[in-house]
Structure formats: structure tokens, C-alpha cells
Amino acid sequence: MSHSTSAPLPHDVGKVRSLRRSTTSDGFFTLCAIDHLSDFQILIDDDPSTVTYEQTVAGKHRVIDGLRESVSGFLVDPQYSYAQSVLSDAIGSDIGVMVSLEDDGYLGDATERATRMRETWSIRQAKLAGADVAKLLWFYRPESPFAAQQRDLVSALAKEAADWAMPLVVEPIWHPLAGEDPTSSEWKQARIDGIVESGRLAVELGADVLKTEFPGYLGAGGDVTRAEDALAQLDAAIDVPWVILSAGVDFAEFADQVELSSKAGSSGWLAGRSIWREAGTATTDEAWNIGIELARQRLRDLTDITRAHARPYRPSLSAESVSSGWYETYHAEAARA
């Protein structure tokens, strides 16, 4: 069979390789988030200003080392946990590493938020440091005065990610604006619709993977049918893999969210405190051992749910269909720079 010597690939092989490194062997994202900054330090002491760099590094390192065999990868931060865990081999070579781009907090007040980017840190630096995936926490409300700035931010990062063949995960966060009542039924309905629309927009602007809040409410006063409808709308609106975040909710509720999301077409989850909170707050070896085993069991339960219902990430292209000269045009402009 003859092939064009330089036919372009339908997928960016660099991005595909990085994403596959972050999944299980059968294609599911079973990821543990420990990129928290002040939120992690609060688990150590109610006054995070008293928690030292060394305490924060040690606490994160211990959780990562305890859970490394239970996940397909970790979401970490560059300040306290990326280089520290890679160089100490707490994060082994057989799992994926996703690194956050944003800094703690946000620009503006609580009702007019914009993502606060970490200074002197970029997708290029993360790629050069060996990270597999970059993640952006993206505050977005279309009515906010920061809306245009936030859209431009994702577009610019997607361009940089494409230049460096690095997958970009975008995590839209819906938040109340001034004068809104988050407990009202009207606001909750607007939030559900907003999560779906923000997810669609993030992908339109260039996200390779969507990390989404659960678009609905479960438990007392919740509406499972409405949540199922919103999940179906989200899945239909995008053409990239998506995962559900835990937002620190109780584990039982998160497990229900994972099952509903999996049945709707998600490819896994990215969970943090809902998994390892007890281990993160442990002050004795006995409490640590109990907490970390509880976290491992939770991860096993979530992985079982995911494998039973979710959609694996498995981009496929037969070896024979790749042209012999695909590399001649692959990021050729950057290679010549």
C-alpha cells in the first residue's frame, strides 16, 4: 500500500500520548487531585498562614505516595508537589501527571471573579518539566465584567498548548454574582444551565478535556431526572473527553454523581478531598493508616463504577493508515524556529 509521504495526522500524537499516559490501561481517567494550595493547608491548621512550606510538601507527598497505586494519575501544583513528587519518585513513571496553571484565589471580588494565573509559570515550562497535561481553573459567568478576559485566556492557553503538543484541561466554575441567592430554585436552575453552556464554550475555545462540575443536585430536594437531562445535554454539546470533579462533597454523593455522569458518557473523574480528606487531616500514624485505607477503598469503588458505565478514551488509528512522512509536517514550524 502506498501512502502520501507527509499526510497530516488526524490527531496530535503528542497530545494523545500524554492523555493515554493519564488513563488506565483500558482508557479511563481515574485521577486524584492534590493541587490545592491554602485549602490543603487549612487541613493541617485552621490558620493556613502558620503552615510552612515543608509541612505542606510533606503532607502532599504522603498522600501521593499512599495513593499512587490506586489511580491513573495525579493533578498537582508546581509550588508544593510536582517537582518534589517526581524527584522523590512518589509519582512513579507509570502514571500521568497533570499540573495546574492558576495560582490561589482569584482576581476581583467574590461576585466578579477572574482566574488568577501563577506568575512565571507557563504551559511551555510545564512541558519542559515533563508534565503530561496542563489544567486551568476557569471562573466563568457570561454576565461578569471579566467574561471577555476569561474567554481570551482560554483561547490564548489553547494556542500555547497546541504549539507545545500539550493537552489542556479546562475546569469551568460557576459562581454567584452580586445580588443572587444561591439557595433559590431559580439560581440553581441557572447554575445547571450555566455548567452545560460553560462546558460547551470551553471546548469551543480549545479545551482538549473538560473537567466539569456536576450539573445538578442530588439528595434532599434534588432532581435526578433533571441532572440526567443536563448531563445528556453536556455530552451532546462537546466532542472531547470529559470528567467529573468532586468539589469536596461527601463521598457517597460523589459516587452517585460519578455513576450518573458515567452513564451519560463521561470518561472518568478527577477527585480530591472527597477521597483523601481523612488522611489529609490525620495527626497520628493510626489515623493516617485508617484514612489512607479508606481513600484506597473509595478509589476502588469509583473505578469499579467507571469501568461498568463510562466511555473509555481510546482514540484509534491503524498503524497502516499513518503516512510514512507524517513527521515531516508535525509541528515543523516550531522545529525550525
XYZ file of C-alpha atoms in Angstrom:
337
model
C 0.000 0.000 0.000
C 1.369 3.441 -0.898
C 0.965 6.468 1.326
C 1.431 10.185 0.946
C 4.828 10.906 2.458
C 3.654 13.818 4.579
C -0.099 13.473 5.148
C -1.080 15.194 8.417
C -2.275 13.123 11.361
C -5.961 13.434 12.321
C -4.913 13.648 15.988
C -1.921 15.348 17.584
C 0.176 12.325 18.533
C 1.868 14.245 21.351
C -1.431 15.111 22.990
C -2.811 11.608 22.508
C 0.283 10.071 24.086
C 0.065 12.409 27.089
C -3.632 11.755 27.659
C -3.251 7.988 27.328
C -0.485 8.107 29.921
C -3.053 9.667 32.258
C -5.638 6.899 31.864
C -5.919 3.314 32.984
C -4.851 0.633 30.518
C -8.467 0.360 29.394
C -8.864 4.082 28.806
C -10.440 5.645 31.903
C -9.337 8.784 33.735
C -9.118 7.788 37.408
C -7.316 10.852 38.683
C -6.573 12.157 42.155
C -6.433 15.928 42.655
C -3.998 17.321 45.202
C -3.245 20.687 43.625
C -4.984 22.540 46.468
C -2.995 25.404 47.981
C -4.463 27.232 51.011
C -7.324 24.701 51.028
C -4.782 21.962 51.723
C -3.000 23.988 54.388
C -6.309 24.551 56.199
C -6.500 20.790 56.642
C -3.225 20.997 58.550
C -4.115 24.078 60.610
C -7.194 26.306 60.756
C -4.864 29.250 60.161
C -3.085 28.421 56.881
C -0.638 31.287 57.381
C 1.047 29.240 60.129
C 1.663 26.219 57.882
C 5.180 26.067 56.494
C 6.371 25.120 53.037
C 7.968 21.989 54.475
C 4.735 20.903 56.199
C 2.725 21.387 53.017
C 5.208 19.463 50.874
C 5.368 16.619 53.391
C 1.592 16.374 53.694
C 1.037 16.240 49.944
C 3.930 13.859 49.417
C 2.470 11.426 51.937
C -0.959 11.373 50.268
C 0.546 10.953 46.793
C 2.830 8.150 47.918
C -0.079 6.404 49.659
C -2.420 6.519 46.658
C -0.061 6.149 43.672
C -1.036 2.531 43.037
C -4.768 3.301 43.129
C -5.041 5.937 40.383
C -4.137 6.527 36.741
C -2.582 9.883 37.568
C -2.424 12.939 39.809
C -3.325 16.598 39.434
C -0.614 18.511 41.282
C 0.581 22.088 41.730
C 4.052 23.343 40.763
C 4.802 25.009 44.105
C 4.434 22.152 46.565
C 4.028 18.866 44.752
C 5.191 18.489 41.153
C 8.988 18.520 41.183
C 9.022 17.325 44.780
C 6.995 14.188 43.996
C 8.698 13.428 40.693
C 12.244 13.744 42.005
C 11.445 11.723 45.143
C 9.672 9.098 42.980
C 6.440 9.438 44.950
C 4.886 9.816 41.498
C 6.217 6.873 39.528
C 6.937 6.687 35.827
C 3.865 4.565 35.115
C 1.138 7.145 35.818
C 0.161 10.511 34.383
C 0.855 13.916 35.862
C -1.431 16.896 35.333
C -0.175 20.296 36.554
C -2.284 23.330 37.425
C -1.590 26.683 35.785
C -3.511 29.002 38.106
C -2.498 30.477 41.450
C -4.519 30.539 44.664
C -7.625 32.701 44.874
C -8.950 34.906 42.092
C -8.927 38.456 40.763
C -11.879 40.711 41.621
C -14.298 40.241 44.491
C -16.287 37.120 45.333
C -19.042 38.006 42.874
C -16.827 39.140 39.991
C -14.094 36.548 39.649
C -11.287 36.113 37.151
C -8.706 33.346 37.187
C -5.502 34.403 38.903
C -2.641 32.969 36.882
C 0.593 31.852 38.501
C 3.336 34.283 37.517
C 6.494 32.931 35.851
C 4.780 29.593 35.119
C 3.522 28.510 31.711
C 2.480 25.568 29.565
C 5.938 25.677 27.962
C 7.627 25.343 31.347
C 5.276 22.545 32.403
C 6.018 20.674 29.179
C 9.761 21.119 29.571
C 9.485 19.878 33.176
C 7.925 16.651 31.898
C 4.296 17.132 32.890
C 1.757 15.314 30.726
C -1.232 17.651 30.918
C -1.948 21.273 31.923
C -5.098 22.255 33.819
C -6.829 25.636 34.117
C -9.380 26.573 36.792
C -11.723 28.875 34.866
C -14.199 31.134 36.646
C -16.852 31.983 34.094
C -20.159 33.809 34.067
C -21.155 35.413 30.749
C -22.655 38.387 32.626
C -19.431 39.104 34.536
C -17.270 42.106 33.564
C -14.389 39.612 33.331
C -16.180 37.375 30.800
C -14.319 38.583 27.691
C -10.989 38.448 29.538
C -11.727 34.895 30.663
C -12.605 33.769 27.143
C -9.399 35.320 25.803
C -7.426 33.494 28.495
C -8.646 30.061 27.388
C -8.089 30.869 23.717
C -4.522 32.000 24.384
C -3.698 28.975 26.519
C -5.224 26.617 23.947
C -2.944 28.147 21.304
C 0.106 27.720 23.543
C -0.937 24.154 24.376
C -1.279 23.345 20.680
C 2.161 24.815 19.977
C 3.677 22.528 22.618
C 1.524 19.479 21.846
C 0.284 19.502 25.440
C -3.318 18.668 26.323
C -5.232 21.456 28.056
C -7.887 20.587 30.625
C -10.318 23.407 31.404
C -12.362 23.428 34.619
C -15.257 25.931 34.394
C -16.567 27.115 37.763
C -19.998 28.722 38.071
C -20.258 31.288 40.874
C -22.910 33.701 42.189
C -22.926 37.303 41.037
C -23.856 40.252 43.241
C -27.463 40.118 44.436
C -28.022 36.458 43.534
C -29.302 33.916 46.050
C -27.522 30.541 45.558
C -30.206 28.800 47.642
C -33.063 29.821 45.352
C -34.556 27.400 42.847
C -34.066 29.990 40.095
C -30.344 30.276 40.784
C -29.901 26.515 40.964
C -31.588 26.104 37.603
C -29.418 28.851 36.116
C -26.339 27.117 37.519
C -27.284 23.807 35.878
C -27.776 25.506 32.516
C -24.610 27.533 33.047
C -22.460 24.479 33.720
C -23.601 22.928 30.450
C -23.052 26.111 28.459
C -19.667 26.869 30.075
C -18.510 23.363 29.239
C -19.566 23.769 25.628
C -17.803 27.131 25.412
C -14.588 25.839 26.996
C -14.354 23.155 24.318
C -15.202 25.650 21.574
C -12.328 27.835 22.802
C -9.883 24.936 22.617
C -10.033 22.673 25.678
C -8.836 19.133 24.957
C -10.567 17.710 28.043
C -13.388 19.160 30.116
C -13.286 18.901 33.900
C -16.828 19.757 34.922
C -18.895 20.409 37.988
C -21.882 18.111 38.365
C -24.785 19.870 36.589
C -27.480 19.156 39.106
C -28.428 18.482 42.683
C -28.913 15.148 44.410
C -30.109 14.208 47.877
C -32.929 16.006 49.704
C -34.655 18.388 47.337
C -32.593 17.195 44.383
C -33.862 16.159 40.984
C -32.120 13.139 39.467
C -34.071 13.365 36.216
C -33.069 16.987 35.723
C -29.446 16.092 36.384
C -29.608 13.243 33.873
C -31.044 15.610 31.265
C -28.292 18.166 31.878
C -25.587 15.504 31.660
C -27.022 14.302 28.355
C -27.055 17.873 27.045
C -23.445 18.359 28.096
C -22.295 15.159 26.424
C -24.114 16.046 23.222
C -22.631 19.549 23.167
C -18.947 18.578 23.187
C -16.666 16.263 21.235
C -13.790 15.803 23.699
C -13.425 13.545 26.764
C -14.920 14.893 29.972
C -14.517 14.058 33.633
C -16.462 14.984 36.749
C -14.860 16.860 39.665
C -15.681 16.174 43.295
C -15.858 19.724 44.733
C -15.274 18.289 48.202
C -18.765 16.779 48.546
C -19.390 13.744 50.733
C -18.076 10.582 49.118
C -21.470 8.853 48.919
C -22.897 11.769 46.939
C -19.847 11.905 44.699
C -20.152 8.191 43.944
C -23.740 8.808 42.812
C -22.559 11.710 40.657
C -19.870 9.528 39.081
C -22.374 6.815 38.221
C -24.816 9.239 36.602
C -22.005 11.004 34.731
C -20.522 7.716 33.557
C -23.858 6.568 32.171
C -24.123 9.905 30.322
C -20.770 9.490 28.571
C -18.009 10.758 30.863
C -14.594 9.098 30.722
C -13.851 9.203 34.440
C -13.333 11.589 37.325
C -10.843 13.887 38.998
C -11.398 13.746 42.758
C -9.648 15.349 45.703
C -10.803 15.936 49.257
C -13.849 13.694 48.860
C -11.298 10.869 48.611
C -8.400 11.673 50.926
C -9.770 14.225 53.440
C -9.377 11.903 56.449
C -5.781 11.092 55.556
C -5.021 14.760 54.920
C -6.216 15.746 58.385
C -4.632 12.800 60.252
C -2.414 13.779 63.174
C -1.339 10.294 64.269
C 0.027 7.274 62.429
C -3.066 5.273 63.383
C -5.411 7.918 61.973
C -3.262 8.130 58.844
C -3.398 4.398 58.238
C -7.181 4.383 58.648
C -7.586 7.432 56.416
C -5.374 6.210 53.598
C -7.004 2.769 53.506
C -10.422 4.448 53.384
C -9.182 6.564 50.461
C -7.922 3.474 48.629
C -11.269 1.737 49.074
C -13.090 4.790 47.752
C -10.837 4.834 44.707
C -11.530 1.152 44.089
C -15.268 1.789 44.329
C -15.142 4.716 41.902
C -13.003 2.776 39.450
C -15.474 -0.115 39.504
C -18.359 2.282 38.793
C -16.410 3.913 35.983
C -15.439 0.655 34.326
C -19.032 -0.553 34.483
C -20.614 2.517 32.893
C -18.222 5.151 31.491
C -16.912 5.753 27.986
C -13.179 4.992 27.638
C -10.821 7.421 25.968
C -9.408 5.352 23.125
C -8.511 7.374 20.060
C -7.746 4.794 17.425
C -5.923 4.982 14.112
C -4.485 1.913 12.414
C -0.710 1.920 12.057
C -1.031 1.242 8.341
C -3.067 4.405 7.786
C -0.285 6.698 9.061
C 1.771 8.116 6.204
C 5.476 7.362 6.117
C 6.342 11.054 6.277
C 3.910 12.233 8.943
C 6.822 13.610 10.965
C 7.874 15.931 8.128
C 4.976 18.269 8.807
C 4.417 17.559 12.507
C 4.991 20.905 14.294
C 7.508 21.624 11.555
C 7.312 25.379 12.019
C 8.234 25.084 15.697
C 11.024 22.634 14.905
C 12.605 25.145 12.517
C 12.361 28.045 14.978
